[in-house]
Amino acid sequence: MPDTTKLIENLVEKYGKKRESLLPILKGIIEEERYLSEERMLEVAKALDISGAEVYGTASFYSFIDLKPRGKHIIRVCKTIVCDMKGKNEVIKTIKDCLGIDVGETTTDGMFTLLQTNCIGQCDHAPAMLIDGEVYNELNAEKVRNIIKEYKLNRQN
Amino acid sequence: MASQVKRAEIIFAPYSEYPYKILGEALKKSPDEIIEALIQSGLRGRGGAGFPTGLKWKFAKEAQGDEKYVVCNADEGEPGTFKDRDILVKVPRKMLSGMGICAHVIGAKKGFIYLRAEYDYLKEALQKEIDFFHQHCEKYGLDFHVEIKSGAGAYVVGEETALLNSAEGKRGEPRNKPPFPVTEGYLNKPTVVNNVETFVNAMMVCRIGAEEFAKYGMRGQKGSKLFSIAGDTTKPGVYELELGLTVEELVNEFGDGNTKAVQVGGVSGFCVPRAKFKDKTIGFPGKDDVNYIPTGGSIMLFNHTRSMYHVLENYLEFFEEESCGQCTPCRVGTQQLLKGIKAIKKGEKDPEYLDTLYKLAETMKVTSKCGLGQSVANSFCSIVDEFKEEIIY
């Protein structure tokens, strides 16, 4: 676990101590810790000299800023109409089977969180999902199993 | 059958000159000359709302302010749209040229690209292109700096004032208009916010001239448009077609032979049933012209195997989640519409209840603060009008 005070200091230095820097700073924390805890929000508020409510208000608005602890890898499966038509349910079911978790849950080893998301702009290659921001599209059960396997293997190495 | 669709090749046309040649040439022209060309070309914003680009730039140029901003809206979140993604990957230089030309016209020194979080994976390559762009700005003596601002997952931020709030590090809630961004935009400074494709088109007007640009388009529409084609189609993808084609022409080209309905303009657009394919033209409507349907480019095809109830339910779930919650008609309206159609389907409410929901959607259209709440009625009413039985039984 990196030193978070240092992390926030670095982020503030990188983006500047101004209101416009709030989102990039929050995203920077998410990148390191996968979610935004109450403590981090207060630390950021202090660093930018704004109220904690301002930070929480902004953070809670955005779906990619999680306020609950998440796994190391966050899987976001697109559930909007085209992906839904092209087999999103099968993708979800396959991931559930592979990882033994439901949508919204995190594996007990803290490696994966399964979420659904709205349109990610891959409708021409539906169904699609994001894992930590990487796009995986034209999915089917076999492809999904292989992707998950790959992620699990990388963990061991 | 021979293709009836008129393809255009402006946006993805191969770039034969050396990089940023057009930018260099445009910078030698006066701002007024460029504004005049844009107005002559008939170019209207490609994000969906269709505001005349030349006028927008003119207002921002005339606005008083020591600092001005050029903002590229790459928060492409409308379901069924992915054409900006292709521009960002394939022809980012054309887009950046458009931003540079805009900076020259309005007198801006700073600009940013607001890139949706779902496209974070494009960021690295785009940043390299921006660095390359800056080298050319320096070469041409254009004092203009562009950065990327990343989104964090919110559909409503595609609305320009919500985008500006988000860029300022706030909740991405739409602002009251007026004031419009051209006078009070980013940090309350005069700002041009244009869609990715609009900047490319503005650059193309400078390249081929207003007259040549205006030759593209049918049935009174000007220019070409990128369409994102998805759903039940044999060839999903991004296509550049002349504006003003009918839904029928589109279906003949892209349908799978069994097309039952086409959603034009994403979930905030309109659903067109087969019986009306012939009558509906894709383009910006004139006054009270119900037969023209504007679109930011999203075209979703549904074939006879699809339940329109399921489609509508999926749309409403989307709206309910993405409503920013700021105004009551949209926040509560989206929840009640979703709850309502589920209750009718389950038989917990009488079929007549659908009329009440219909009125609610119409009320949202006139009372919601921004385009999100106002446009829920577009898809809701068009699906209910045409597929009432499927919604009820």
XYZ file of C-alpha atoms in Angstrom:
550
model
C 0.000 0.000 0.000
C 1.528 3.300 -1.059
C 1.842 6.172 1.355
C -1.453 7.951 0.768
C -0.533 11.306 2.259
C 2.373 11.327 -0.152
C 0.044 10.208 -2.953
C -2.353 13.091 -2.396
C 0.539 15.527 -2.057
C 1.925 14.354 -5.381
C -1.440 14.588 -7.087
C -2.017 18.108 -5.789
C 1.415 19.082 -6.996
C 0.779 17.525 -10.403
C -2.630 19.088 -11.040
C -2.365 22.253 -8.955
C -4.115 23.367 -5.792
C -7.321 24.552 -7.418
C -10.956 23.531 -7.612
C -10.621 22.318 -11.216
C -8.080 19.754 -10.045
C -10.542 17.893 -7.860
C -11.663 15.311 -10.436
C -8.152 14.435 -11.692
C -6.992 14.081 -8.072
C -9.909 11.809 -7.189
C -9.251 9.726 -10.303
C -5.605 9.500 -9.324
C -6.558 8.062 -5.933
C -8.967 5.614 -7.575
C -6.182 4.408 -9.816
C -4.068 3.527 -6.789
C -6.683 2.342 -4.317
C -9.658 1.414 -6.542
C -12.082 3.324 -4.314
C -12.386 6.541 -2.397
C -12.644 6.198 1.373
C -14.060 8.811 3.702
C -10.565 9.479 5.027
C -9.177 10.156 1.565
C -12.046 12.513 0.815
C -11.294 14.494 3.949
C -7.586 14.563 3.167
C -8.305 15.892 -0.324
C -10.691 18.490 1.102
C -7.978 19.659 3.429
C -5.342 19.720 0.700
C -7.538 21.805 -1.628
C -8.970 23.874 1.206
C -12.596 23.070 0.357
C -15.268 21.391 2.459
C -15.543 17.626 2.761
C -19.135 17.909 1.568
C -17.926 19.469 -1.686
C -15.593 16.548 -2.254
C -18.257 13.983 -1.383
C -20.845 15.792 -3.518
C -18.576 15.666 -6.529
C -17.283 12.148 -5.942
C -20.730 10.619 -5.453
C -21.946 12.077 -8.743
C -19.736 9.941 -10.966
C -20.186 6.234 -11.578
C -16.463 5.568 -12.104
C -15.601 6.963 -8.686
C -16.460 4.180 -6.288
C -17.076 4.971 -2.656
C -17.093 1.337 -1.573
C -14.003 -0.898 -1.398
C -13.396 -2.631 -4.720
C -11.245 -5.475 -5.949
C -7.907 -5.064 -7.675
C -9.569 -5.538 -11.053
C -12.903 -3.864 -11.701
C -15.010 -5.492 -14.404
C -17.719 -3.282 -15.867
C -20.048 -5.062 -18.270
C -22.082 -2.831 -20.571
C -25.810 -3.323 -20.043
C -27.229 -0.764 -22.454
C -29.547 -1.823 -25.236
C -27.204 -3.053 -27.995
C -24.959 -5.072 -25.651
C -28.118 -6.293 -23.937
C -29.464 -7.542 -27.279
C -26.176 -9.156 -28.244
C -25.698 -11.348 -25.204
C -24.803 -9.314 -22.145
C -26.632 -11.792 -19.924
C -24.408 -14.626 -21.057
C -21.330 -12.517 -20.342
C -22.560 -11.743 -16.828
C -23.483 -15.355 -16.179
C -20.081 -16.585 -17.333
C -18.235 -14.135 -15.103
C -20.451 -15.054 -12.154
C -19.654 -18.729 -12.716
C -15.926 -18.096 -13.099
C -15.600 -15.920 -10.031
C -18.453 -17.087 -7.820
C -19.724 -13.574 -7.226
C -22.849 -11.633 -8.103
C -23.057 -8.211 -9.748
C -21.878 -5.605 -7.239
C -19.751 -8.083 -5.288
C -16.021 -8.568 -4.845
C -14.229 -11.923 -4.712
C -13.078 -12.936 -1.231
C -9.428 -12.681 -2.290
C -10.062 -9.049 -3.246
C -9.009 -9.608 -6.861
C -12.195 -8.920 -8.837
C -15.275 -6.745 -8.549
C -18.142 -7.289 -10.988
C -20.218 -4.266 -11.976
C -22.517 -3.253 -14.789
C -22.216 0.050 -16.592
C -24.058 2.119 -19.174
C -23.072 2.412 -22.838
C -19.293 2.341 -23.307
C -19.356 3.147 -27.033
C -18.555 -0.343 -28.351
C -21.992 -1.062 -29.828
C -20.463 -2.102 -33.163
C -18.547 -4.831 -31.320
C -21.169 -5.782 -28.742
C -21.276 -7.259 -26.185
C -18.428 -5.462 -24.505
C -16.892 -4.797 -21.100
C -14.131 -2.809 -19.464
C -11.596 -4.284 -17.081
C -9.688 -1.486 -15.340
C -10.366 0.719 -18.354
C -9.195 -1.816 -20.972
C -11.832 -2.686 -23.569
C -12.853 -6.266 -24.332
C -15.487 -6.687 -27.013
C -17.279 -9.176 -29.275
C -17.545 -11.347 -26.193
C -18.914 -14.835 -25.817
C -18.735 -17.311 -22.966
C -15.473 -18.872 -24.125
C -13.756 -15.554 -24.702
C -14.836 -14.301 -21.284
C -13.517 -17.462 -19.587
C -10.157 -17.008 -21.317
C -9.898 -13.352 -20.328
C -10.623 -14.116 -16.678
C -8.149 -17.004 -16.781
C -5.509 -14.646 -18.157
C -6.065 -12.168 -15.334
C -5.878 -14.938 -12.741
C -2.626 -16.248 -14.239
C -1.029 -12.807 -14.182
C -1.755 -12.610 -10.490
C 0.290 -15.741 -9.826
C 3.290 -14.512 -11.789
C -30.586 -4.137 -55.032
C -28.268 -1.269 -55.878
C -27.293 0.842 -52.930
C -29.387 3.993 -52.582
C -27.226 5.396 -49.872
C -24.954 8.226 -50.917
C -21.633 7.776 -49.246
C -19.407 10.711 -48.608
C -15.720 10.725 -47.955
C -14.757 13.890 -46.184
C -13.982 12.998 -42.621
C -11.941 9.844 -43.100
C -10.553 10.861 -46.495
C -6.841 10.140 -46.646
C -4.697 13.045 -45.619
C -2.517 13.713 -48.632
C -0.853 16.941 -47.543
C 1.788 17.236 -44.883
C 0.376 17.339 -41.345
C -1.397 20.523 -40.303
C -1.111 22.157 -43.734
C -4.724 23.327 -43.601
C -4.234 24.739 -40.115
C -1.277 26.770 -41.358
C -3.284 28.116 -44.287
C -6.333 28.911 -42.199
C -4.266 30.911 -39.731
C -3.416 33.310 -42.561
C -7.098 34.077 -43.068
C -8.936 36.616 -40.961
C -11.334 35.327 -38.298
C -14.251 37.014 -40.061
C -13.415 35.299 -43.318
C -13.492 31.895 -41.606
C -16.741 32.670 -39.777
C -18.316 33.746 -43.065
C -17.233 30.490 -44.736
C -18.677 28.427 -41.871
C -21.992 30.263 -42.070
C -22.081 29.844 -45.868
C -21.363 26.121 -45.556
C -24.499 25.573 -43.494
C -22.519 23.520 -40.974
C -24.512 22.704 -37.840
C -23.210 21.112 -34.658
C -22.747 17.370 -35.055
C -23.404 16.439 -31.428
C -27.121 16.283 -32.083
C -28.512 19.690 -31.166
C -27.442 21.210 -34.480
C -26.596 24.786 -33.561
C -25.015 26.647 -36.519
C -21.259 26.436 -35.945
C -20.389 29.716 -37.682
C -22.733 31.644 -35.422
C -21.384 29.981 -32.278
C -17.834 30.983 -33.191
C -19.008 34.488 -34.105
C -20.678 34.988 -30.717
C -17.586 33.753 -28.890
C -15.353 35.998 -30.977
C -17.513 39.020 -30.187
C -17.787 38.179 -26.483
C -15.703 40.379 -24.199
C -13.050 38.609 -22.203
C -9.320 38.523 -21.655
C -9.324 34.731 -21.558
C -11.311 32.452 -23.842
C -11.514 28.680 -24.196
C -11.982 26.113 -26.951
C -13.556 22.919 -25.671
C -13.897 19.680 -27.580
C -16.766 17.570 -26.333
C -15.552 13.967 -26.505
C -18.013 12.783 -23.882
C -19.757 10.573 -26.390
C -22.287 8.824 -24.170
C -25.454 8.518 -26.200
C -26.251 4.813 -26.451
C -25.521 3.572 -29.953
C -22.924 6.266 -30.684
C -19.261 5.507 -31.226
C -18.250 7.694 -34.183
C -16.203 10.157 -32.120
C -14.171 7.192 -30.900
C -13.235 6.464 -34.529
C -12.299 10.104 -35.170
C -10.097 10.164 -32.063
C -8.356 7.004 -33.222
C -8.147 7.578 -36.980
C -8.064 11.319 -37.680
C -7.234 13.189 -34.444
C -5.175 15.710 -36.441
C -8.225 16.914 -38.307
C -10.034 17.458 -35.015
C -7.064 19.269 -33.459
C -6.754 21.423 -36.599
C -10.388 22.416 -36.121
C -9.673 23.357 -32.508
C -6.648 25.398 -33.573
C -8.659 27.233 -36.214
C -11.342 27.960 -33.621
C -8.703 29.327 -31.214
C -7.464 31.632 -33.961
C -11.016 32.808 -34.737
C -12.207 33.531 -31.204
C -8.844 34.506 -29.742
C -8.362 31.648 -27.280
C -5.029 30.578 -25.855
C -6.244 27.517 -24.018
C -8.439 24.579 -24.815
C -9.219 21.088 -23.654
C -10.676 17.846 -24.839
C -13.179 16.427 -22.383
C -12.714 12.701 -22.851
C -15.237 10.328 -21.320
C -13.906 7.878 -18.744
C -14.980 4.949 -20.909
C -12.398 6.153 -23.468
C -9.517 6.422 -20.989
C -7.768 3.754 -23.037
C -7.392 6.278 -25.896
C -5.701 8.848 -23.704
C -2.056 7.944 -24.212
C -2.168 7.980 -28.014
C -4.226 11.165 -28.000
C -1.735 12.925 -25.725
C 1.043 12.089 -28.195
C -1.005 13.664 -30.973
C -1.564 16.762 -28.853
C 2.192 17.084 -28.289
C 2.717 16.840 -32.051
C -0.023 19.452 -32.555
C 1.677 21.830 -30.125
C 4.885 21.622 -32.180
C 2.960 22.829 -35.216
C 1.181 25.561 -33.285
C 4.589 26.839 -32.305
C 5.807 26.621 -35.882
C 2.864 28.668 -37.128
C 3.066 31.139 -34.255
C -0.274 30.101 -32.777
C -0.242 30.576 -29.009
C -2.643 27.774 -28.124
C -2.371 24.954 -25.615
C -4.637 21.911 -25.417
C -4.990 19.413 -22.594
C -7.111 16.361 -21.919
C -9.640 16.427 -19.121
C -10.976 13.021 -18.200
C -14.538 12.299 -17.316
C -15.575 9.917 -14.573
C -18.704 8.219 -15.881
C -21.795 10.385 -16.281
C -23.998 10.553 -19.393
C -25.469 13.971 -18.596
C -22.000 15.548 -18.814
C -22.360 15.383 -22.604
C -24.653 18.401 -22.148
C -22.318 21.335 -22.654
C -22.922 23.258 -19.434
C -22.777 20.055 -17.379
C -19.482 19.326 -19.108
C -18.141 22.731 -18.097
C -19.156 22.151 -14.472
C -17.461 18.765 -14.539
C -14.313 20.275 -16.077
C -14.302 22.758 -13.214
C -14.202 19.828 -10.795
C -17.834 20.007 -9.767
C -20.860 17.748 -10.000
C -21.742 17.448 -13.661
C -25.089 19.163 -13.396
C -26.383 21.315 -16.248
C -26.475 25.069 -15.669
C -29.311 27.445 -16.370
C -29.203 28.992 -19.833
C -28.734 31.872 -20.530
C -25.960 32.768 -20.043
C -24.685 30.545 -22.828
C -21.109 29.223 -22.840
C -20.154 31.591 -25.682
C -20.325 34.423 -23.149
C -19.942 32.607 -19.812
C -18.481 29.151 -20.208
C -15.486 27.487 -18.601
C -14.600 29.444 -15.444
C -17.233 31.923 -16.660
C -15.074 32.916 -19.621
C -16.303 32.961 -23.238
C -16.079 29.373 -24.476
C -16.842 27.445 -27.639
C -17.950 23.895 -26.912
C -18.156 21.761 -30.041
C -18.491 18.087 -30.720
C -15.451 16.133 -31.987
C -17.002 15.723 -35.435
C -17.926 19.420 -35.660
C -14.283 20.440 -35.297
C -13.350 18.019 -38.075
C -16.077 19.474 -40.284
C -15.022 23.058 -39.541
C -11.513 22.126 -40.645
C -12.929 20.491 -43.782
C -14.849 23.658 -44.657
C -11.503 25.471 -44.571
C -9.976 22.761 -46.712
C -12.549 22.286 -49.473
C -14.446 25.569 -49.189
C -17.983 26.332 -48.107
C -19.477 25.820 -51.537
C -18.002 22.382 -52.047
C -18.994 21.354 -48.504
C -22.590 22.497 -49.020
C -22.843 20.301 -52.138
C -23.002 17.284 -49.873
C -26.413 16.555 -48.449
C -29.853 15.789 -49.833
C -33.354 17.135 -49.254
C -32.144 20.523 -48.046
C -29.562 19.163 -45.569
C -25.969 20.368 -45.710
C -22.834 18.293 -45.467
C -22.051 14.727 -44.599
C -22.524 13.031 -41.263
C -20.975 10.115 -39.467
C -23.449 7.445 -38.491
C -22.853 4.800 -35.867
C -24.794 1.786 -37.082
C -25.495 -0.969 -34.564
C -28.067 -3.492 -33.405
C -29.657 -5.957 -35.824
C -27.560 -5.095 -38.824
C -25.368 -7.161 -41.096
C -22.586 -4.555 -40.994
C -22.243 -2.583 -37.778
C -19.742 0.261 -37.831
C -19.136 3.930 -38.541
C -20.223 5.219 -41.951
C -19.996 8.656 -43.455
C -23.171 9.380 -45.404
C -24.747 12.461 -46.870
C -27.259 14.094 -44.577
C -30.896 13.968 -45.580
C -31.355 10.278 -46.344
C -34.601 8.539 -45.415
C -34.831 5.794 -42.821
C -35.919 3.477 -45.629
C -32.726 4.085 -47.603
C -30.737 3.412 -44.485
C -32.578 0.187 -43.693
C -32.190 -1.071 -47.266
C -28.465 -0.675 -46.912
C -27.881 -1.793 -43.338
C -30.924 -3.811 -42.254
C -30.886 -7.585 -41.862
C -34.036 -8.042 -43.953
C -36.302 -8.164 -40.949
C -36.079 -4.677 -39.537
C -39.064 -3.837 -37.395
C -38.016 -0.481 -36.010
C -35.106 1.952 -36.083
C -34.062 4.142 -33.196
C -32.699 7.370 -34.639
C -30.627 9.582 -32.331
C -30.015 7.147 -29.491
C -32.243 6.657 -26.480
C -32.936 10.397 -26.452
C -34.086 10.204 -30.077
C -37.083 8.719 -31.835
C -38.209 5.211 -32.631
C -39.441 4.784 -36.214
C -41.635 1.751 -37.065
C -41.443 -0.015 -40.405
C -44.626 1.662 -41.711
C -42.944 5.056 -41.448
C -39.489 4.252 -42.827
C -40.389 5.987 -46.096
C -41.638 9.215 -44.521
C -38.845 9.963 -42.087
C -35.746 11.800 -43.172
C -32.601 11.990 -41.082
C -31.506 15.577 -40.651
C -32.245 18.820 -38.900
C -35.907 19.783 -38.997
C -37.123 23.103 -40.262
C -39.934 24.781 -38.390
C -42.615 22.296 -37.251
C -41.403 19.660 -39.634
C -42.110 16.386 -37.873
C -40.721 14.264 -40.674
C -37.109 15.235 -40.077
C -35.309 13.512 -37.234
C -32.021 14.982 -36.027
C -29.294 12.715 -34.743
C -25.843 12.900 -33.270
C -25.228 9.813 -35.367
C -26.741 6.964 -33.382
C -28.741 4.496 -35.472
C -29.926 1.295 -33.785
C -31.847 -1.299 -35.741
C -34.262 -3.773 -34.176
C -35.578 -6.825 -35.995
C -38.797 -8.751 -35.463
C -37.354 -10.914 -32.694
C -37.009 -7.925 -30.348
C -39.601 -7.017 -27.760
C -40.189 -3.293 -27.824
C -41.275 -3.503 -24.198
C -37.835 -4.798 -23.341
C -36.231 -2.040 -25.419
C -38.246 0.658 -23.663
C -37.523 -0.808 -20.239
C -33.798 -0.806 -21.014
C -33.978 2.845 -22.120
C -35.844 3.871 -18.984
C -33.387 2.072 -16.720
C -30.669 4.046 -18.481
C -32.447 7.371 -18.005
C -33.306 6.656 -14.394
C -29.659 5.974 -13.584
C -28.251 8.829 -15.607
C -30.681 11.546 -14.510
C -28.547 13.926 -12.478
C -31.348 14.418 -9.975
C -31.131 18.170 -9.972
C -34.657 18.884 -11.233
C -37.747 17.065 -10.009
C -39.525 16.352 -13.335
C -36.567 14.359 -14.610
C -35.503 12.724 -11.337
C -38.985 11.544 -10.323
C -40.354 11.278 -13.858
C -37.791 8.743 -15.022
C -38.409 6.631 -11.897
C -42.179 6.703 -12.294
C -42.126 5.881 -16.013
C -40.005 2.812 -15.352
C -42.086 1.725 -12.369
C -45.255 2.398 -14.351
C -44.535 0.273 -17.406
C -43.387 -2.589 -15.177
C -46.629 -2.386 -13.195
C -48.736 -2.429 -16.375
C -46.814 -5.393 -17.721
C -47.374 -7.313 -14.492
C -51.060 -6.418 -14.510
C -50.790 -4.421 -11.295
C -52.043 -1.363 -13.159
C -54.756 -1.047 -15.813
C -53.700 -0.518 -19.425
C -55.246 2.980 -19.181
C -52.450 3.882 -16.784
C -50.239 4.114 -19.860
C -52.122 7.293 -20.823
C -51.163 8.822 -17.477
C -47.528 7.891 -18.053
C -47.745 9.392 -21.538
C -48.907 12.689 -20.048
C -46.095 12.525 -17.507
C -43.545 12.121 -20.316
C -45.022 15.121 -22.118
C -44.861 17.143 -18.915
C -41.196 16.204 -18.506
C -40.585 17.510 -21.998
C -41.705 21.019 -21.063
C -40.606 21.168 -17.441
C -37.195 19.462 -17.269
C -34.164 21.670 -17.001
C -31.960 20.120 -19.647
C -31.998 17.959 -22.734
C -31.873 14.709 -20.761
C -35.256 15.053 -19.078
C -36.749 16.857 -22.056
C -35.871 14.088 -24.461
C -37.151 11.104 -22.470
C -40.540 11.719 -24.089
C -39.027 11.339 -27.578
C -38.364 7.650 -27.235
C -41.110 6.961 -24.700
C -43.924 8.496 -26.733
C -42.692 7.210 -30.099
C -42.459 3.632 -28.795
C -45.809 3.811 -26.996
C -47.493 5.350 -30.069
C -46.283 2.646 -32.380
C -46.027 -0.438 -30.191
C -48.742 0.019 -27.588
C -49.816 -3.646 -27.583
C -46.284 -4.803 -26.900
C -45.984 -2.459 -23.947
C -49.279 -3.530 -22.367
C -49.554 -7.271 -23.076
